[in-house]
Amino acid sequence: MEKFDAIVIGAGAAGMFCAALAGQAGRRVLLLDNGKKPGRKILMSGGGRCNFTNLYVEPAAYLSQNPHFCKSALARYTQWDFIELVGKYGIAWHEKTLGQLFCDDSAQQIVDLLVAECEKGNVIQRLRTEVLSVERNDDGYTLQLNGESVQAENLVIASGGLSMPGLGASPFGYKIAEQFGLKVLPTRAGLVPFTLHKPLLEQMQTLSGVSVPSVITAEDGTVFRENLLFTHRGLSGPAILQISSYWQPGEFVSINLLPDVDLDGFLNQQRDAHPNQSLKNTLAMQLPKRLVECLQQTGQIPDVTLKQLNSREQENLLALLTNWRVQPNGTEGYRTAEVTLGGVDTHELSSRTMEARNVPGLYFIGEVMDVTGWLGGYNFQWAWSSAWACAQALAAK
Ligand code: FAD
C-alpha cells in the first residue's frame, strides 16, 4: 500500500494550494479529485478571468456561525501574499470594481500557477479517482480508491460545497465530517439568483436583460449597493447575488432602484419646468426606458403628465421606485449558486491549523466548512488562506 505524509481530497483552489505548499515543505503529498481536470471551478470563475482576490478582504465580508474563525488565517496569509505570488508568475491583472482583482487574460493562468506550484512540491496527482471509504487506525488514514488503497498520517478534506454539481460538487466532505463525529451545519445555496412568483414574473416578462444600479436591503438590515439584473427567471446581478446569502425563504428584500436620485426633488423640479411632460418620459431620464414602459403597462405608474400627477400618486411612485419590496419565490439553487452557505461547523476546527479538534490529522479547508465570503474574490481568498494555514501545520509536523 502506497504511503504519504498527507492526502488531500479535492483538486480545487484550496486543495491544490495546500498540496503545493505542503509538498514544497518536503511532505510527500497525494492530491485526489473525482474530475478529469484540476481547478474546474477556477476556470469558470469571474466569467473566465477568475476574480482571484479582493483588495479589501476583511473578516466582516464572511458569513459564518462563528464569525471570529476566519480572522487568523486571513491575517496570516493575506490578499497581498496571493497578489505577490500572482506577480511572480507574471500574470497581469486589473481591479474591475470594489477591489475585485481579475486576470487580464484568463483564469487558466491561475490554474497553471497552481499546477506549477504542485509540480515544485512534487505533489502526486490522481484525477478521476473516487474515494470509496476512509478509515482511521494507528498509522493514520487508509483510503480505498477505485483500484487501490493508500495511506497517510494526515487527511485534508478540500472537496468544496454543493454548488454547481456539474463541476464535480458533492457532499463528500460533509459525509467524512459526520463519519468522524463532527457537526455539519445545514447548507443552502449562496450568491445565487432569485426566482419570483408567477404573477410578478409575468409582469416583468419584457425586462429580461435590463440592468440598473440599486441599493438592496435584507430583513436583517444587511445592505449592498450594486447592479441588479432582470432575468427571464427572476432577479440576478451582483446586488441580488450578494443579498441572497443573507435571505431566508419567506423573507422580503427592499430595493431602491434610484439610489443616486432625489426622486421627489427631481419630479418637482421637472414639473415646474415642463408641466405637460409625461411622467413616463420624465422617469425615462433616470431609469431604463424598458423598465418605465413595463411599469406603466402593468398599471404600476399612472399614464399622466407631471401636472396631473397628484401628491398621493407621487408618494406611491416614490415607494415603488425607492422601496420596492419583493418577496422572492426561492433561489435558482445549487445548480447556479457560486457558493454553499453552512457546512462543517468551525467550532469543531482549530482556526490556526484547520485541524479537527478531536480527530488528530484530519483537516478541512476551503468552502466545505461554514465560512462563506461575499461576491468579489473573497471566496478564493478564503481558499488560499485556509489552505496556507493547513499547509503550515503539515509542514511543522
Ligand atoms: P472547489 O473549488 O469546489 O474544489 C473542490 C474539488 O473537490 C473539486 O475539484 C471537486 O471535483 C472535488 N471533489 C468533490 N467531491 C469529491 C469527491 N467525492 N472525490 C474527489 N474529489 C471531489 N469565488 C471567488 O472568489 N471569485 C470568483 O470569481 C468566483 N467565481 C465563481 C464562479 C462560479 C461559476 C462558481 C461556481 C464559483 C465561483 N466562486 C468564485 C467561488 C469559488 O469558486 C469557490 O468558493 C472555491 O472554488 C472554493 O474552493 P474549494 O477548493 O474549497 O472548492
Short mmCIF file of C-alpha atoms and ligand atoms in Angstrom, two decimals:
data_model
loop_
_atom_site.label_atom_id
_atom_site.label_comp_id
_atom_site.label_asym_id
_atom_site.label_seq_id
_atom_site.Cartn_x
_atom_site.Cartn_y
_atom_site.Cartn_z
CA MET A 1 0.00 0.00 0.00
CA GLU A 2 1.43 3.40 -1.00
CA LYS A 3 2.10 5.73 1.95
CA PHE A 4 2.05 9.52 2.08
CA ASP A 5 2.51 12.23 4.71
CA ALA A 6 -0.74 13.81 3.58
CA ILE A 7 -3.59 13.01 1.25
CA VAL A 8 -5.60 15.99 0.01
CA ILE A 9 -9.07 15.25 -1.38
CA GLY A 10 -10.24 17.84 -3.91
CA ALA A 11 -8.05 19.47 -6.56
CA GLY A 12 -9.84 22.80 -6.44
CA ALA A 13 -8.46 26.14 -5.27
CA ALA A 14 -7.88 25.17 -1.64
CA GLY A 15 -6.71 21.59 -2.25
CA MET A 16 -4.18 22.45 -4.95
CA PHE A 17 -2.70 25.32 -2.97
CA CYS A 18 -2.43 23.30 0.23
CA ALA A 19 -0.92 20.27 -1.54
CA ALA A 20 1.63 22.50 -3.30
CA LEU A 21 2.76 24.26 -0.12
CA ALA A 22 2.95 21.07 1.95
CA GLY A 23 4.89 19.40 -0.88
CA GLN A 24 7.29 22.33 -1.08
CA ALA A 25 7.87 21.94 2.67
CA GLY A 26 9.13 18.43 1.99
CA ARG A 27 5.96 16.47 2.67
CA ARG A 28 5.03 13.58 0.41
CA VAL A 29 1.56 14.58 -0.77
CA LEU A 30 -1.13 12.81 -2.79
CA LEU A 31 -3.81 15.05 -4.35
CA LEU A 32 -7.03 13.32 -5.43
CA ASP A 33 -10.01 14.51 -7.43
CA ASN A 34 -13.05 12.86 -8.96
CA GLY A 35 -12.90 15.08 -12.05
CA LYS A 36 -10.94 14.94 -15.29
CA LYS A 37 -9.08 18.22 -14.70
CA PRO A 38 -7.91 20.15 -11.65
CA GLY A 39 -9.36 23.57 -10.81
CA ARG A 40 -12.58 23.27 -12.81
CA LYS A 41 -14.37 25.96 -10.81
CA ILE A 42 -11.42 28.32 -11.14
CA LEU A 43 -11.66 28.03 -14.93
CA MET A 44 -15.35 29.01 -14.83
CA SER A 45 -14.85 31.79 -12.32
CA GLY A 46 -15.08 35.51 -12.90
CA GLY A 47 -16.52 34.99 -16.39
CA GLY A 48 -13.36 33.06 -17.35
CA ARG A 49 -10.98 35.64 -15.86
CA CYS A 50 -11.01 34.46 -12.22
CA ASN A 51 -11.63 37.11 -9.59
CA PHE A 52 -8.79 35.65 -7.53
CA THR A 53 -8.87 38.01 -4.52
CA ASN A 54 -10.10 41.36 -3.28
CA LEU A 55 -8.10 44.39 -2.15
CA TYR A 56 -10.47 44.91 0.78
CA VAL A 57 -10.55 41.43 2.32
CA GLU A 58 -11.70 41.65 5.94
CA PRO A 59 -13.43 39.19 8.28
CA ALA A 60 -16.68 41.20 8.09
CA ALA A 61 -17.02 40.06 4.46
CA TYR A 62 -17.52 36.44 5.55
CA LEU A 63 -20.67 34.71 6.82
CA SER A 64 -20.27 32.02 9.47
CA GLN A 65 -21.95 30.98 12.69
CA ASN A 66 -18.51 31.55 14.20
CA PRO A 67 -17.52 34.95 12.77
CA HIS A 68 -14.12 35.04 14.52
CA PHE A 69 -12.93 31.78 12.99
CA CYS A 70 -11.67 33.22 9.68
CA LYS A 71 -9.62 36.01 11.29
CA SER A 72 -6.40 34.13 11.99
CA ALA A 73 -5.91 32.55 8.56
CA LEU A 74 -6.93 35.72 6.70
CA ALA A 75 -4.43 37.74 8.75
CA ARG A 76 -1.58 35.27 8.28
CA TYR A 77 -1.98 34.69 4.52
CA THR A 78 -3.43 37.88 3.08
CA GLN A 79 -4.60 39.12 -0.31
CA TRP A 80 -1.19 40.82 -0.64
CA ASP A 81 0.56 37.46 -0.30
CA PHE A 82 -1.51 35.96 -3.11
CA ILE A 83 -1.08 39.09 -5.26
CA GLU A 84 2.69 38.69 -4.80
CA LEU A 85 2.51 35.06 -5.94
CA VAL A 86 0.45 36.06 -8.99
CA GLY A 87 3.12 38.70 -9.71
CA LYS A 88 5.90 36.07 -9.55
CA TYR A 89 4.17 34.21 -12.38
CA GLY A 90 3.95 37.41 -14.45
CA ILE A 91 0.15 37.21 -14.53
CA ALA A 92 -1.27 40.61 -15.47
CA TRP A 93 -4.35 41.65 -13.52
CA HIS A 94 -6.68 44.59 -13.05
CA GLU A 95 -9.16 45.86 -10.49
CA LYS A 96 -12.62 45.71 -12.03
CA THR A 97 -14.64 47.39 -9.29
CA LEU A 98 -14.89 47.41 -5.47
CA GLY A 99 -11.38 45.96 -5.06
CA GLN A 100 -12.13 42.87 -7.18
CA LEU A 101 -8.95 41.62 -8.91
CA PHE A 102 -9.25 39.70 -12.18
CA CYS A 103 -6.67 38.21 -14.58
CA ASP A 104 -6.29 40.37 -17.69
CA ASP A 105 -6.19 37.25 -19.88
CA SER A 106 -7.62 34.05 -18.48
CA ALA A 107 -8.48 32.03 -15.38
CA GLN A 108 -6.33 29.29 -16.91
CA GLN A 109 -3.32 31.30 -15.71
CA ILE A 110 -4.35 30.75 -12.07
CA VAL A 111 -4.82 27.01 -12.68
CA ASP A 112 -1.40 26.93 -14.41
CA LEU A 113 0.12 28.73 -11.40
CA LEU A 114 -1.33 26.12 -9.03
CA VAL A 115 -0.25 23.21 -11.24
CA ALA A 116 3.29 24.66 -11.39
CA GLU A 117 3.33 25.12 -7.60
CA CYS A 118 2.21 21.49 -7.17
CA GLU A 119 4.98 20.35 -9.53
CA LYS A 120 7.50 22.33 -7.46
CA GLY A 121 6.28 20.41 -4.42
CA ASN A 122 6.43 17.02 -6.25
CA VAL A 123 2.76 16.52 -5.48
CA ILE A 124 1.43 13.24 -6.86
CA GLN A 125 -1.90 13.83 -8.51
CA ARG A 126 -4.65 11.31 -9.27
CA LEU A 127 -7.64 12.55 -11.19
CA ARG A 128 -10.88 10.66 -11.99
CA THR A 129 -10.50 8.99 -8.62
CA GLU A 130 -13.37 8.02 -6.36
CA VAL A 131 -12.73 7.64 -2.65
CA LEU A 132 -14.77 4.59 -1.71
CA SER A 133 -14.01 4.57 2.01
CA VAL A 134 -11.90 6.26 4.67
CA GLU A 135 -10.76 4.52 7.85
CA ARG A 136 -8.64 5.74 10.70
CA ASN A 137 -6.22 3.46 12.52
CA ASP A 138 -2.93 3.73 14.44
CA ASP A 139 -0.99 4.61 11.26
CA GLY A 140 -3.35 7.40 10.23
CA TYR A 141 -5.90 7.22 7.44
CA THR A 142 -6.43 4.41 4.95
CA LEU A 143 -8.43 5.22 1.83
CA GLN A 144 -9.96 2.71 -0.55
CA LEU A 145 -9.86 4.21 -4.02
CA ASN A 146 -11.21 2.68 -7.19
CA GLY A 147 -8.50 0.10 -7.77
CA GLU A 148 -6.07 0.63 -4.86
CA SER A 149 -5.59 1.55 -1.19
CA VAL A 150 -3.47 4.46 0.00
CA GLN A 151 -2.45 5.60 3.46
CA ALA A 152 -1.36 8.83 5.12
CA GLU A 153 -0.80 10.28 8.54
CA ASN A 154 -2.85 13.33 7.59
CA LEU A 155 -6.04 13.71 5.60
CA VAL A 156 -7.08 17.10 4.21
CA ILE A 157 -10.67 17.48 3.01
CA ALA A 158 -10.84 20.17 0.32
CA SER A 159 -13.84 18.84 -1.58
CA GLY A 160 -15.82 22.10 -1.54
CA GLY A 161 -19.58 22.57 -1.13
CA LEU A 162 -22.66 21.60 -3.11
CA SER A 163 -22.77 24.45 -5.61
CA MET A 164 -22.57 23.54 -9.28
CA PRO A 165 -22.88 19.75 -9.27
CA GLY A 166 -21.97 19.97 -12.96
CA LEU A 167 -18.43 20.94 -11.89
CA GLY A 168 -17.94 17.96 -9.56
CA ALA A 169 -19.52 19.32 -6.36
CA SER A 170 -20.50 16.58 -3.91
CA PRO A 171 -21.46 16.16 -0.23
CA PHE A 172 -18.31 14.08 0.29
CA GLY A 173 -16.73 16.47 2.82
CA TYR A 174 -19.86 16.60 4.97
CA LYS A 175 -20.09 12.81 5.00
CA ILE A 176 -16.48 12.48 6.15
CA ALA A 177 -17.08 15.10 8.86
CA GLU A 178 -20.11 13.15 10.09
CA GLN A 179 -18.24 9.85 9.92
CA PHE A 180 -15.70 11.28 12.39
CA GLY A 181 -18.33 12.83 14.65
CA LEU A 182 -18.02 16.46 13.56
CA LYS A 183 -21.13 18.63 13.42
CA VAL A 184 -22.24 19.80 9.98
CA LEU A 185 -24.43 22.91 9.87
CA PRO A 186 -27.38 22.98 7.45
CA THR A 187 -26.36 24.07 3.97
CA ARG A 188 -28.09 26.34 1.45
CA ALA A 189 -27.20 27.99 -1.84
CA GLY A 190 -25.48 31.39 -1.63
CA LEU A 191 -24.53 34.03 -4.20
CA VAL A 192 -27.46 32.82 -6.27
CA PRO A 193 -30.22 34.46 -8.40
CA PHE A 194 -33.76 34.80 -7.04
CA THR A 195 -36.78 33.24 -8.71
CA LEU A 196 -40.10 35.10 -8.47
CA HIS A 197 -43.75 34.13 -8.03
CA LYS A 198 -45.52 33.67 -11.36
CA PRO A 199 -47.71 36.83 -11.37
CA LEU A 200 -44.74 39.14 -10.73
CA LEU A 201 -42.58 37.24 -13.20
CA GLU A 202 -45.29 37.57 -15.86
CA GLN A 203 -45.49 41.33 -15.25
CA MET A 204 -41.74 41.55 -15.80
CA GLN A 205 -41.58 39.43 -18.98
CA THR A 206 -40.25 42.28 -21.11
CA LEU A 207 -37.46 43.23 -18.71
CA SER A 208 -35.06 40.33 -19.22
CA GLY A 209 -31.55 41.76 -19.68
CA VAL A 210 -32.28 45.19 -18.13
CA SER A 211 -29.67 46.22 -15.55
CA VAL A 212 -29.94 49.09 -13.05
CA PRO A 213 -27.80 50.41 -10.20
CA SER A 214 -29.52 49.64 -6.91
CA VAL A 215 -29.31 49.60 -3.16
CA ILE A 216 -30.74 46.40 -1.76
CA THR A 217 -31.59 45.65 1.87
CA ALA A 218 -32.31 42.29 3.54
CA GLU A 219 -34.66 41.88 6.51
CA ASP A 220 -31.64 41.54 8.84
CA GLY A 221 -30.52 45.04 7.78
CA THR A 222 -27.65 43.96 5.51
CA VAL A 223 -27.25 46.42 2.63
CA PHE A 224 -25.43 46.17 -0.72
CA ARG A 225 -25.06 48.84 -3.37
CA GLU A 226 -24.52 47.12 -6.71
CA ASN A 227 -26.23 46.47 -10.05
CA LEU A 228 -29.46 44.49 -10.31
CA LEU A 229 -30.31 42.47 -13.40
CA PHE A 230 -33.82 41.39 -14.51
CA THR A 231 -33.75 37.88 -16.00
CA HIS A 232 -36.34 35.58 -17.60
CA ARG A 233 -36.49 33.61 -14.32
CA GLY A 234 -36.43 36.50 -11.85
CA LEU A 235 -33.70 38.75 -10.45
CA SER A 236 -29.93 38.46 -10.63
CA GLY A 237 -26.84 40.68 -10.91
CA PRO A 238 -24.28 41.37 -8.18
CA ALA A 239 -26.78 43.11 -5.85
CA ILE A 240 -29.07 40.07 -5.82
CA LEU A 241 -26.25 37.51 -5.56
CA GLN A 242 -24.84 39.36 -2.54
CA ILE A 243 -28.15 39.73 -0.72
CA SER A 244 -29.16 36.11 -1.47
CA SER A 245 -26.61 34.94 1.12
CA TYR A 246 -28.48 36.95 3.78
CA TRP A 247 -32.00 35.98 2.66
CA GLN A 248 -34.14 33.25 4.21
CA PRO A 249 -37.18 31.68 2.49
CA GLY A 250 -40.33 33.73 3.05
CA GLU A 251 -38.47 36.99 3.69
CA PHE A 252 -38.70 40.19 1.67
CA VAL A 253 -35.90 42.32 0.26
CA SER A 254 -36.30 46.05 -0.37
CA ILE A 255 -34.81 47.57 -3.45
CA ASN A 256 -34.03 51.18 -4.21
CA LEU A 257 -33.92 51.45 -8.00
CA LEU A 258 -32.88 55.10 -7.86
CA PRO A 259 -30.15 55.21 -5.21
CA ASP A 260 -28.46 58.25 -6.70
CA VAL A 261 -31.52 60.40 -7.34
CA ASP A 262 -33.66 62.57 -5.05
CA LEU A 263 -36.82 61.49 -6.89
CA ASP A 264 -39.17 63.86 -5.07
CA GLY A 265 -36.95 66.85 -5.80
CA PHE A 266 -36.39 65.76 -9.39
CA LEU A 267 -40.13 65.37 -10.11
CA ASN A 268 -40.96 68.76 -8.51
CA GLN A 269 -38.25 70.50 -10.48
CA GLN A 270 -39.33 68.85 -13.77
CA ARG A 271 -42.98 69.72 -13.04
CA ASP A 272 -42.06 73.38 -12.57
CA ALA A 273 -40.06 73.46 -15.80
CA HIS A 274 -42.20 71.14 -18.03
CA PRO A 275 -45.70 70.66 -16.53
CA ASN A 276 -47.03 68.97 -19.71
CA GLN A 277 -44.20 66.44 -19.93
CA SER A 278 -45.41 62.86 -19.46
CA LEU A 279 -44.45 61.06 -16.26
CA LYS A 280 -43.19 58.19 -18.41
CA ASN A 281 -40.72 60.37 -20.35
CA THR A 282 -39.63 62.09 -17.14
CA LEU A 283 -38.84 58.80 -15.40
CA ALA A 284 -37.07 57.54 -18.52
CA MET A 285 -34.49 60.30 -17.89
CA GLN A 286 -33.41 58.37 -14.77
CA LEU A 287 -34.36 54.73 -15.44
CA PRO A 288 -34.07 52.36 -18.43
CA LYS A 289 -36.93 53.05 -20.89
CA ARG A 290 -37.97 49.38 -20.93
CA LEU A 291 -38.43 49.39 -17.16
CA VAL A 292 -40.58 52.55 -17.23
CA GLU A 293 -42.71 51.15 -20.06
CA CYS A 294 -43.20 47.89 -18.20
CA LEU A 295 -44.26 49.71 -15.02
CA GLN A 296 -46.77 51.74 -16.97
CA GLN A 297 -48.14 48.81 -18.99
CA THR A 298 -48.71 46.85 -15.79
CA GLY A 299 -50.52 49.79 -14.20
CA GLN A 300 -47.91 50.44 -11.54
CA ILE A 301 -47.30 54.01 -12.65
CA PRO A 302 -50.11 56.24 -13.97
CA ASP A 303 -50.29 57.39 -17.60
CA VAL A 304 -50.32 61.11 -16.75
CA THR A 305 -48.45 64.36 -17.30
CA LEU A 306 -46.43 65.85 -14.46
CA LYS A 307 -49.06 68.49 -13.71
CA GLN A 308 -51.70 65.72 -13.44
CA LEU A 309 -49.63 63.67 -11.01
CA ASN A 310 -51.22 64.19 -7.59
CA SER A 311 -49.31 64.06 -4.30
CA ARG A 312 -50.63 60.61 -3.33
CA GLU A 313 -49.57 59.19 -6.69
CA GLN A 314 -46.15 60.79 -6.27
CA GLU A 315 -45.80 59.21 -2.82
CA ASN A 316 -46.75 55.78 -4.21
CA LEU A 317 -44.25 56.23 -7.01
CA LEU A 318 -41.54 57.08 -4.52
CA ALA A 319 -42.33 53.95 -2.51
CA LEU A 320 -42.37 51.79 -5.64
CA LEU A 321 -39.05 53.02 -7.02
CA THR A 322 -37.04 53.60 -3.86
CA ASN A 323 -38.50 50.95 -1.57
CA TRP A 324 -39.71 48.18 -3.88
CA ARG A 325 -40.47 45.27 -1.55
CA VAL A 326 -40.03 41.92 -3.25
CA GLN A 327 -40.71 38.51 -1.77
CA PRO A 328 -38.67 36.02 -3.81
CA ASN A 329 -40.25 32.66 -4.52
CA GLY A 330 -36.89 31.00 -3.91
CA THR A 331 -33.44 30.82 -5.45
CA GLU A 332 -32.10 29.02 -8.51
CA GLY A 333 -30.40 26.63 -6.03
CA TYR A 334 -27.08 24.84 -6.19
CA ARG A 335 -27.29 24.50 -9.99
CA THR A 336 -26.25 28.14 -10.45
CA ALA A 337 -25.09 29.17 -6.94
CA GLU A 338 -21.49 30.33 -6.67
CA VAL A 339 -21.14 29.09 -3.10
CA THR A 340 -22.65 26.92 -0.38
CA LEU A 341 -23.51 28.51 2.96
CA GLY A 342 -23.13 26.35 6.07
CA GLY A 343 -21.08 23.16 6.14
CA VAL A 344 -18.58 21.75 8.62
CA ASP A 345 -19.06 23.63 11.91
CA THR A 346 -15.91 25.66 12.52
CA HIS A 347 -16.31 25.24 16.29
CA GLU A 348 -15.03 21.72 15.60
CA LEU A 349 -11.79 23.01 13.98
CA SER A 350 -8.67 24.88 15.04
CA SER A 351 -8.66 28.33 13.42
CA ARG A 352 -4.86 28.22 13.35
CA THR A 353 -4.40 24.88 11.60
CA MET A 354 -7.86 23.86 10.29
CA GLU A 355 -7.39 20.51 12.06
CA ALA A 356 -10.40 18.85 13.71
CA ARG A 357 -10.02 19.45 17.45
CA ASN A 358 -10.93 15.88 18.38
CA VAL A 359 -9.63 13.97 15.37
CA PRO A 360 -5.84 14.32 15.03
CA GLY A 361 -4.61 14.50 11.44
CA LEU A 362 -8.00 15.37 9.91
CA TYR A 363 -8.19 18.82 8.31
CA PHE A 364 -10.91 20.77 6.46
CA ILE A 365 -10.09 23.72 4.17
CA GLY A 366 -11.94 25.98 1.74
CA GLU A 367 -15.65 26.03 1.05
CA VAL A 368 -16.51 22.71 2.74
CA MET A 369 -16.60 24.50 6.09
CA ASP A 370 -19.04 27.09 7.38
CA VAL A 371 -17.16 30.15 6.07
CA THR A 372 -18.67 31.91 3.06
CA GLY A 373 -17.45 35.15 1.53
CA TRP A 374 -19.15 37.92 -0.37
CA LEU A 375 -19.06 38.07 -4.13
CA GLY A 376 -15.84 39.62 -5.40
CA GLY A 377 -12.81 37.38 -4.81
CA TYR A 378 -13.47 36.77 -1.11
CA ASN A 379 -14.16 33.06 -1.53
CA PHE A 380 -10.92 32.33 -3.37
CA GLN A 381 -9.02 34.30 -0.73
CA TRP A 382 -10.58 32.04 1.91
CA ALA A 383 -9.44 29.01 -0.11
CA TRP A 384 -5.84 30.40 -0.27
CA SER A 385 -5.72 31.50 3.39
CA SER A 386 -7.22 28.33 4.90
CA ALA A 387 -5.04 26.15 2.63
CA TRP A 388 -1.94 28.07 3.70
CA ALA A 389 -2.78 27.69 7.41
CA CYS A 390 -3.26 23.94 6.99
CA ALA A 391 -0.05 23.56 4.96
CA GLN A 392 1.92 25.36 7.71
CA ALA A 393 0.62 22.83 10.20
CA LEU A 394 1.50 19.89 7.92
CA ALA A 395 4.99 21.35 7.38
CA ALA A 396 5.53 21.68 11.13
CA LYS A 397 4.66 18.03 11.85
P1 FAD B 1 -13.75 23.68 -5.09
O1 FAD B 1 -13.03 24.70 -5.90
O2 FAD B 1 -15.19 23.47 -5.31
O3 FAD B 1 -12.98 22.32 -5.28
C1 FAD B 1 -13.43 21.12 -4.75
C2 FAD B 1 -12.85 19.99 -5.55
O4 FAD B 1 -13.18 18.76 -4.92
C3 FAD B 1 -13.41 19.92 -6.96
O5 FAD B 1 -12.34 19.83 -7.88
C4 FAD B 1 -14.26 18.64 -6.97
O6 FAD B 1 -14.21 17.99 -8.22
C5 FAD B 1 -13.56 17.82 -5.89
N1 FAD B 1 -14.45 16.83 -5.27
C6 FAD B 1 -15.70 17.00 -4.79
N2 FAD B 1 -16.18 15.86 -4.32
C7 FAD B 1 -15.20 14.93 -4.47
C8 FAD B 1 -15.12 13.55 -4.19
N3 FAD B 1 -16.14 12.89 -3.66
N4 FAD B 1 -13.98 12.90 -4.51
C9 FAD B 1 -12.94 13.54 -5.08
N5 FAD B 1 -12.97 14.86 -5.37
C10 FAD B 1 -14.09 15.55 -5.07
N6 FAD B 1 -15.01 32.86 -5.92
C11 FAD B 1 -14.20 33.93 -6.00
O7 FAD B 1 -13.57 34.31 -5.01
N7 FAD B 1 -14.07 34.62 -7.19
C12 FAD B 1 -14.73 34.26 -8.33
O8 FAD B 1 -14.54 34.84 -9.41
C13 FAD B 1 -15.62 33.15 -8.25
N8 FAD B 1 -16.34 32.76 -9.33
C14 FAD B 1 -17.11 31.65 -9.25
C15 FAD B 1 -17.81 31.23 -10.40
C16 FAD B 1 -18.56 30.08 -10.35
C17 FAD B 1 -19.33 29.66 -11.58
C18 FAD B 1 -18.63 29.31 -9.16
C19 FAD B 1 -19.44 28.05 -9.11
C20 FAD B 1 -17.96 29.74 -8.02
C21 FAD B 1 -17.19 30.90 -8.05
N9 FAD B 1 -16.50 31.34 -6.92
C22 FAD B 1 -15.70 32.45 -7.01
C23 FAD B 1 -16.49 30.57 -5.66
C24 FAD B 1 -15.20 29.72 -5.64
O9 FAD B 1 -15.07 29.06 -6.88
C25 FAD B 1 -15.24 28.69 -4.52
O10 FAD B 1 -15.50 29.33 -3.30
C26 FAD B 1 -13.88 27.99 -4.43
O11 FAD B 1 -13.64 27.32 -5.65
C27 FAD B 1 -13.86 27.00 -3.27
O12 FAD B 1 -12.65 26.32 -3.34
P2 FAD B 1 -12.51 24.84 -2.75
O13 FAD B 1 -11.17 24.39 -3.16
O14 FAD B 1 -12.90 24.82 -1.34
O15 FAD B 1 -13.62 24.00 -3.53
#
